[in-house]
XYZ file of C-alpha atoms in Angstrom:
575
model
C 102.345 60.413 56.488
C 100.469 62.956 58.643
C 99.056 66.164 57.198
C 100.045 69.585 58.619
C 96.688 69.719 60.433
C 97.262 66.306 62.005
C 100.759 67.338 63.064
C 99.274 70.407 64.791
C 96.659 68.287 66.574
C 99.234 65.782 67.845
C 101.530 68.644 68.850
C 98.697 70.037 70.998
C 98.066 66.533 72.376
C 101.730 66.264 73.426
C 101.457 69.586 75.289
C 98.311 68.399 77.090
C 100.160 65.272 78.201
C 103.295 67.155 79.321
C 101.227 69.669 81.350
C 99.266 66.834 83.043
C 95.921 67.936 81.598
C 95.377 64.366 80.383
C 96.887 61.087 81.563
C 98.693 58.480 79.437
C 95.579 56.272 79.279
C 93.446 59.067 77.767
C 96.340 59.991 75.427
C 96.638 56.437 74.103
C 92.823 56.078 73.761
C 92.632 59.292 71.722
C 95.437 58.135 69.404
C 93.762 54.758 68.991
C 90.461 56.462 68.046
C 92.336 58.444 65.379
C 94.117 55.392 63.960
C 90.995 53.192 63.877
C 88.378 55.675 62.656
C 90.143 58.944 61.835
C 88.365 60.700 64.704
C 89.825 64.101 65.664
C 91.657 63.302 68.909
C 90.777 66.637 70.543
C 87.092 66.224 69.685
C 87.273 62.684 71.116
C 88.668 64.016 74.429
C 85.943 66.679 74.635
C 83.147 64.233 73.803
C 84.372 61.835 76.510
C 84.608 64.796 78.955
C 88.235 63.920 79.638
C 89.324 67.536 79.249
C 87.927 71.076 79.264
C 87.703 73.271 76.185
C 89.837 75.924 77.915
C 92.696 73.441 78.395
C 92.698 72.667 74.667
C 92.675 76.375 73.718
C 95.556 77.049 76.156
C 97.546 74.161 74.669
C 96.869 75.394 71.106
C 98.024 78.877 72.133
C 101.236 77.423 73.589
C 101.803 75.334 70.445
C 101.439 78.385 68.163
C 103.380 80.651 70.583
C 100.379 82.942 71.147
C 99.336 84.370 74.533
C 96.123 83.069 76.129
C 93.717 85.539 77.759
C 90.750 84.869 80.022
C 88.142 87.568 79.390
C 86.456 86.664 82.686
C 89.413 88.293 84.445
C 89.588 91.318 82.133
C 88.087 94.734 82.760
C 86.149 96.499 80.011
C 88.266 99.065 78.140
C 85.910 101.550 76.432
C 88.740 102.814 74.198
C 89.468 99.288 72.889
C 85.792 98.303 72.564
C 85.144 101.581 70.685
C 87.211 100.276 67.758
C 84.739 97.508 66.922
C 80.956 97.521 67.024
C 79.395 94.629 68.891
C 77.797 93.202 65.711
C 81.163 93.116 63.896
C 82.916 91.559 66.909
C 80.152 88.937 67.095
C 80.430 88.090 63.387
C 84.231 87.736 63.537
C 84.181 86.019 66.974
C 86.679 88.490 68.437
C 86.741 91.024 71.292
C 89.130 94.007 71.576
C 89.973 94.191 75.295
C 92.869 96.671 75.523
C 94.617 99.435 73.586
C 98.228 100.651 73.850
C 98.408 104.225 72.585
C 102.218 104.356 72.343
C 102.366 101.679 69.637
C 98.789 102.081 68.357
C 98.240 98.431 69.281
C 94.804 96.893 69.693
C 94.850 93.754 71.848
C 92.352 91.314 70.325
C 90.982 88.128 71.904
C 90.119 85.620 69.155
C 88.552 82.187 69.117
C 90.849 81.485 66.127
C 94.003 83.569 66.694
C 95.821 82.108 63.652
C 93.174 83.535 61.279
C 95.603 85.841 59.464
C 92.939 87.032 56.992
C 90.802 88.504 59.822
C 93.839 90.134 61.474
C 94.955 91.705 58.143
C 91.399 92.914 57.398
C 91.061 94.608 60.808
C 94.533 96.208 60.635
C 93.637 97.860 57.324
C 90.136 98.848 58.397
C 91.058 100.239 61.824
C 94.558 101.569 60.987
C 96.066 99.931 64.088
C 98.479 97.102 64.813
C 96.596 93.988 65.977
C 98.083 91.757 68.671
C 96.088 88.496 68.697
C 95.354 86.470 71.845
C 93.751 83.042 72.154
C 90.560 82.541 74.154
C 87.601 80.167 74.245
C 84.474 80.643 72.167
C 82.456 80.620 75.407
C 84.611 83.470 76.748
C 83.973 85.448 73.550
C 80.204 84.932 73.805
C 80.150 85.919 77.506
C 82.398 88.909 76.807
C 80.062 90.177 74.093
C 77.339 90.386 76.730
C 79.319 91.563 79.774
C 82.159 93.732 78.402
C 80.081 95.521 75.767
C 77.331 96.040 78.360
C 79.827 97.945 80.536
C 81.313 99.793 77.569
C 81.253 103.573 77.715
C 83.071 104.095 74.409
C 80.764 106.908 73.226
C 80.911 108.782 76.528
C 84.694 108.309 76.843
C 85.245 109.642 73.316
C 83.087 112.685 74.101
C 84.870 113.180 77.429
C 88.276 113.056 75.721
C 87.146 115.729 73.249
C 85.813 117.801 76.146
C 89.144 117.453 77.975
C 90.841 118.923 74.888
C 94.076 117.123 75.625
C 94.631 118.926 78.937
C 93.848 117.514 82.350
C 91.889 120.550 83.548
C 88.870 119.856 85.796
C 85.774 120.655 83.714
C 84.153 122.219 86.791
C 85.408 125.616 85.639
C 82.957 125.621 82.708
C 79.833 124.876 84.755
C 76.982 127.373 84.629
C 75.561 127.148 88.167
C 72.053 127.973 86.893
C 72.167 124.937 84.611
C 73.798 122.566 87.104
C 70.928 120.062 86.994
C 70.873 119.911 83.208
C 74.648 119.707 83.038
C 74.819 116.724 85.393
C 72.298 114.859 83.238
C 73.971 115.685 79.888
C 77.739 115.654 80.424
C 79.610 112.570 79.193
C 81.647 112.502 82.419
C 78.411 112.484 84.423
C 77.153 109.610 82.267
C 80.328 107.658 83.077
C 79.836 108.251 86.823
C 76.173 107.219 86.573
C 77.068 104.011 84.709
C 79.784 103.147 87.264
C 77.281 103.567 90.125
C 74.462 101.706 88.374
C 76.750 98.750 87.674
C 77.880 98.802 91.326
C 74.292 98.644 92.587
C 73.273 95.902 90.130
C 76.337 93.755 90.849
C 75.790 93.923 94.656
C 79.103 95.761 95.162
C 79.843 97.151 98.624
C 82.651 99.465 97.470
C 83.836 101.131 94.254
C 87.533 101.969 93.822
C 88.547 104.523 91.151
C 92.326 104.282 91.019
C 94.783 106.298 88.915
C 97.645 104.213 87.533
C 100.621 105.457 85.530
C 98.947 105.326 82.115
C 95.285 104.583 82.853
C 92.522 104.691 85.438
C 90.985 101.446 86.632
C 87.623 100.922 88.303
C 87.344 98.010 90.728
C 84.265 96.726 92.556
C 84.286 94.846 95.865
C 81.712 92.094 95.341
C 81.176 89.529 98.120
C 84.338 90.797 99.805
C 86.651 90.357 96.783
C 87.845 93.170 94.485
C 87.123 92.705 90.756
C 88.585 94.937 88.047
C 85.696 95.770 85.722
C 86.550 98.945 83.799
C 89.658 100.617 82.355
C 89.453 104.339 81.481
C 91.941 106.695 79.785
C 94.130 108.610 82.270
C 93.270 111.878 80.528
C 89.716 111.917 81.926
C 90.688 110.958 85.501
C 90.714 114.521 86.886
C 87.320 115.258 85.323
C 85.899 112.035 86.770
C 87.152 112.864 90.282
C 85.839 116.435 89.967
C 82.359 115.157 89.093
C 82.305 112.892 92.158
C 83.586 115.751 94.333
C 80.770 118.016 93.103
C 78.184 115.380 94.053
C 79.863 114.826 97.457
C 80.188 118.557 98.224
C 83.989 118.321 98.491
C 86.640 120.925 97.608
C 87.485 120.438 93.939
C 90.727 122.421 93.991
C 92.113 120.638 97.074
C 94.125 117.641 95.871
C 96.865 117.488 98.507
C 94.926 116.087 101.477
C 92.329 113.304 101.917
C 88.669 114.365 101.958
C 85.451 112.657 103.043
C 81.915 113.312 101.828
C 78.662 111.609 100.959
C 75.699 111.744 98.592
C 72.637 109.674 97.706
C 71.326 108.225 94.488
C 68.260 106.177 93.648
C 67.980 103.226 91.274
C 64.696 101.407 90.595
C 63.038 102.783 93.762
C 66.100 101.766 95.777
C 67.850 104.476 97.802
C 71.633 104.128 98.057
C 73.780 106.195 100.410
C 77.383 106.661 99.242
C 80.255 107.531 101.566
C 83.056 109.022 99.490
C 86.736 109.135 100.445
C 89.520 110.710 98.351
C 93.232 110.054 98.828
C 96.169 111.778 97.054
C 98.473 109.145 95.480
C 101.585 109.409 93.343
C 99.535 109.176 90.112
C 96.568 111.328 91.202
C 93.603 111.201 93.543
C 92.120 107.817 94.349
C 88.398 107.697 95.141
C 86.648 104.979 97.156
C 82.856 104.963 97.423
C 81.112 102.764 100.026
C 77.551 101.826 99.048
C 74.935 101.503 101.779
C 71.431 100.577 100.671
C 68.886 102.449 102.773
C 66.066 100.130 101.807
C 67.840 96.921 102.818
C 66.535 95.116 105.864
C 68.611 94.005 108.827
C 69.242 90.241 108.416
C 68.271 87.831 111.173
C 70.912 85.921 113.150
C 69.973 82.750 111.254
C 70.369 84.511 107.897
C 73.858 85.599 108.930
C 74.822 81.955 109.462
C 74.423 81.511 113.245
C 72.856 78.216 114.242
C 72.900 75.335 116.690
C 74.826 75.687 119.947
C 76.406 79.013 118.894
C 72.985 80.600 118.273
C 71.599 79.190 121.557
C 74.544 80.564 123.589
C 74.224 84.024 122.012
C 70.434 84.146 122.486
C 70.832 83.254 126.161
C 73.412 86.042 126.600
C 71.307 88.774 124.955
C 68.279 87.926 127.099
C 70.169 88.782 130.297
C 69.374 92.237 131.739
C 73.035 93.286 132.069
C 76.531 92.298 130.994
C 78.885 92.889 128.057
C 78.675 91.020 124.752
C 81.640 91.508 122.405
C 81.806 90.757 118.676
C 85.351 90.245 117.372
C 87.028 89.943 113.989
C 89.094 91.951 111.502
C 87.807 94.924 109.486
C 85.131 93.859 106.999
C 84.167 90.656 108.820
C 80.558 91.773 109.426
C 80.794 92.640 113.135
C 78.539 95.701 112.868
C 75.923 93.756 110.892
C 75.838 91.113 113.645
C 75.308 93.837 116.264
C 72.444 95.292 114.187
C 70.848 91.843 113.971
C 71.091 91.427 117.759
C 69.666 94.921 118.414
C 66.851 94.262 115.930
C 66.082 90.995 117.750
C 65.668 92.642 121.200
C 64.238 95.986 120.050
C 60.807 96.716 121.585
C 58.875 99.702 123.004
C 59.626 98.396 126.518
C 63.376 99.066 126.348
C 65.437 102.188 125.681
C 68.239 101.382 123.218
C 70.993 103.906 122.416
C 73.812 103.316 119.934
C 77.054 105.170 119.258
C 78.349 104.418 115.775
C 80.986 105.420 113.237
C 79.234 105.548 110.809
C 75.510 104.712 111.091
C 75.071 102.004 108.433
C 71.436 100.973 109.039
C 68.695 103.192 110.421
C 66.490 101.244 112.835
C 63.039 102.374 113.927
C 62.744 102.900 117.678
C 66.513 102.975 118.299
C 68.328 106.176 119.327
C 71.336 106.164 117.015
C 74.185 108.661 117.471
C 76.981 109.370 114.974
C 80.500 109.835 116.381
C 81.885 113.324 115.647
C 85.478 113.713 116.965
C 85.796 117.265 115.571
C 82.904 118.339 117.796
C 84.266 116.355 120.757
C 81.806 113.459 120.453
C 83.968 110.337 120.761
C 83.089 106.797 121.827
C 84.214 107.597 125.370
C 82.460 110.986 125.737
C 79.297 109.650 124.075
C 79.213 106.607 126.337
C 79.566 108.858 129.390
C 76.559 110.925 128.212
C 74.504 107.800 127.458
C 74.434 106.828 131.127
C 72.344 109.963 131.825
C 69.794 108.950 129.151
C 68.202 106.150 131.221
C 69.169 103.377 128.756
C 68.481 99.657 129.093
C 70.725 98.628 126.210
C 73.840 100.415 124.933
C 75.681 99.642 121.690
C 79.148 101.146 121.254
C 80.592 100.741 117.763
C 84.073 99.799 118.967
C 86.150 99.657 122.144
C 89.330 101.421 121.042
C 90.965 102.691 124.234
C 91.226 102.271 128.011
C 88.608 104.941 128.756
C 85.932 103.331 126.555
C 86.712 99.889 128.015
C 86.406 101.210 131.577
C 83.117 103.023 130.842
C 81.645 99.907 129.163
C 82.460 97.835 132.257
C 80.995 100.493 134.566
C 77.812 100.638 132.456
C 77.469 96.860 132.736
C 78.038 96.935 136.516
C 75.268 99.531 136.908
C 72.702 97.230 135.280
C 73.002 97.913 131.543
C 73.362 95.460 128.669
C 76.348 96.603 126.577
C 77.254 95.492 123.035
C 80.509 96.390 121.289
C 83.215 95.175 118.876
C 86.943 94.482 119.136
C 89.608 93.878 116.485
C 90.953 90.474 117.525
C 91.488 87.306 115.498
C 89.373 85.029 117.713
C 86.748 85.126 120.453
C 89.265 84.006 123.104
C 91.673 86.765 122.014
C 89.222 89.443 123.186
C 89.911 88.753 126.862
C 93.708 89.368 126.807
C 93.010 92.408 124.594
C 90.708 93.878 127.247
C 93.349 93.159 129.898
C 95.851 95.083 127.728
C 93.481 98.057 128.011
C 94.011 97.996 131.783
C 90.618 96.383 132.505
C 90.573 94.696 135.936
C 90.487 90.865 135.580
C 87.883 90.402 138.336
C 85.581 92.948 136.616
C 85.965 91.270 133.215
C 85.186 87.846 134.689
C 81.946 89.154 136.211
C 80.724 91.467 133.396
C 81.493 89.780 130.040
C 78.795 87.196 129.334
C 79.652 86.094 125.782
C 82.133 86.776 122.986
C 81.352 86.197 119.308
C 84.240 85.588 116.889
C 83.372 85.787 113.215
C 84.481 85.942 109.601
C 82.456 86.330 106.439
C 82.992 84.186 103.345
C 81.337 83.719 99.975
C 78.459 81.318 99.368
C 78.478 78.866 96.482
C 76.359 80.160 93.582
C 73.039 78.318 93.645
C 72.716 78.565 89.840
C 75.921 76.677 88.959
C 76.457 74.518 92.055
C 77.886 71.097 91.246
C 79.188 68.114 93.232
C 82.721 66.750 93.174
C 84.502 63.935 95.012
C 87.286 65.253 97.293
C 90.694 63.594 97.505
C 91.714 61.388 100.413
C 93.951 64.177 101.748
C 91.031 66.633 101.827
C 88.806 64.147 103.671
C 91.594 63.539 106.230
C 91.937 67.303 106.739
C 88.172 67.659 107.333
C 88.306 64.776 109.808
C 91.206 66.303 111.782
C 89.602 69.763 111.945
C 86.133 68.532 112.983
C 87.330 65.952 115.514
C 84.288 64.736 117.496
C 81.963 66.627 115.121
C 82.987 64.360 112.249
C 80.306 62.061 110.891
C 81.791 58.922 109.250
C 82.082 59.189 105.467
C 79.570 57.418 103.290
C 80.636 55.912 99.964
C 79.045 58.727 97.956
C 80.550 61.534 100.101
C 80.922 64.669 97.948
C 81.566 68.368 98.370
C 80.165 71.148 96.209
C 81.535 74.119 94.275
C 80.323 76.632 91.697
C 81.379 76.054 88.087
C 80.844 79.736 87.166
C 77.912 81.250 85.303
C 76.617 84.695 84.195
C 74.566 84.988 87.422
C 77.703 84.984 89.604
C 80.024 86.693 87.123
C 81.785 83.343 86.488
C 83.197 83.349 90.032
C 81.244 80.337 91.310
C 80.122 82.372 94.335
C 76.980 84.417 94.940
C 76.236 86.120 98.258
C 78.009 85.768 101.591
C 77.659 83.740 104.768
C 79.224 84.135 108.205
C 81.306 81.575 110.087
C 81.084 81.980 113.847
C 82.314 80.885 117.235
C 80.425 81.923 120.382
C 82.333 81.741 123.657
C 80.133 81.979 126.775
C 82.156 83.137 129.797
C 81.638 80.209 132.178
C 82.894 79.911 135.748
C 86.054 78.043 134.646
C 86.810 80.618 131.914
C 86.253 83.374 134.512
C 88.949 81.716 136.661
C 91.338 81.661 133.676
C 90.737 85.408 133.191
C 91.689 86.029 136.825
C 94.884 84.035 136.239
C 95.751 86.111 133.099
C 95.697 82.894 131.040
C 96.715 83.170 127.342
C 93.986 83.048 124.675
C 95.076 79.538 123.567
C 94.290 78.171 127.035
C 90.950 80.022 127.171
C 90.005 78.642 123.741
C 90.999 75.102 124.755
C 88.731 75.337 127.814
C 85.844 76.750 125.718
C 86.185 73.906 123.174
C 86.141 71.350 126.021
C 82.864 72.960 127.150
C 81.356 72.491 123.686
C 82.324 75.590 121.687
C 82.503 75.057 117.919
C 85.430 77.059 116.459
C 85.091 79.279 113.393
C 87.049 76.850 111.217
C 84.879 73.933 112.371
C 81.713 75.950 111.685
C 83.050 76.757 108.208
C 83.920 73.114 107.464
C 80.420 72.024 108.530
C 78.958 74.627 106.146
C 81.243 73.346 103.371
C 80.043 69.756 103.927
C 76.454 71.026 103.666
C 77.241 72.742 100.334
C 76.828 76.309 101.610
C 80.428 77.374 100.949
C 83.730 75.786 99.891
C 86.695 74.569 101.938
C 88.956 76.986 100.019
C 86.775 79.902 101.096
C 86.755 78.770 104.742
C 90.552 78.453 104.733
C 90.845 81.898 103.103
C 88.814 83.662 105.790
C 89.148 81.498 108.915
C 92.628 79.949 108.809
C 94.580 80.880 111.926
């Protein structure tokens, strides 16, 4: 007759089988090991690497009717973490990750969620109701390092006392003569500083401070993906926004309309420029801060991910004395960075380069950079018209948005200038019909546009936790169909790579970003298609027949080489 513990173990084993985490062969082998030697079946499965620890913990949670939580996907809640010191949490192998004020409930991740003695002890000690959740021991250990590192429990407690239970902006109490001291000492200022420091250290490009109904969440855009990292009490939201507005020189008492500002901060000799945007929402003002590192260097075209035929075609186009080169892709696909790399490549004292940007993201030595200012009447069109009187060799216009800018760019090219710009289209071939929509003459487009770059930006596999895996037959067939003539026959040991997740990459499996590109040179045949108003599908078909590698093909080649994953290529480059 089985003991209660054995019944629990076999109950978990049944769940693993029913959820397809193990197959019948592994199930029978584990039972046989138990019958013959009394070996714990779950330990047997782990030792044979037939299952992951997380799968077992999830199955145990399901068996005991307890919720499972992954701390890797949880933001730090300073209020919850403030209930338990790190040393106590470490000793008990638990982490408080959330707190519900209405029911005085502390949500507690536990490596052993059926430890009733620990739950009862904490309920008495902390005077709260404990809701236990199951998680892995590894998650607990990582959470002790990451979540407690981000914790601002002391500052949040002080800020809540300072708020006094009323959501009044603390700006009214500032002594202007002690502004510098106040910024250094205030708990709200400490929270802002910690948010910005974490953003800089985690390579975030944007910080979102968003008011929700009962709380404020802080999200960071890292490698193009938003990650929720911090949960703050709603009561301090107004004070937090006021502090950021002070630093950005915005109107603190104006909460009905969006505002834009900027400020700088330095961290470890690194200067960071922040562009701040506020937006009134139903639950309060949302703040987004874009981080631009002043000390960062412009990457080379090779570092961006351009190579082979695509790189050769682009290099040939930028060495011509005149013509238009367009970079296309959606917002956030790295178009401006590619233009900076091109400008950096051809920048020399022998040429006069002028740029018109919105905003200026990198400052380049020897380049005349102009910031668009619509309020003062300086638009892309008016600026481009003025540029022609500045004796330029090379002109970069941030974006072609309207008919006037398109016409001026073509005229600049016809008068012997090399013009670079961007367009919001999904592919390189799609840029030509888009220009025709802006009333550009087909015969002028055919003679002025020399090359079009289509691009997306995806995440690179983390080099610290990169591991090989054998793809399924279906995946290999998909790669073969996408690559076509570029496909190299599979060897027996053909494998792809992915990141398993580690502290270096925040357990995402990705670290850094890489571009996927297609470069379409405007050949004589493509010029004829432009004159015939051919659709973009026909233009792309002709370009591929002339040797163009599409974005998806470029991404699949990078996945085969272990630079990125197929899932990431499909996410960013799927038509």
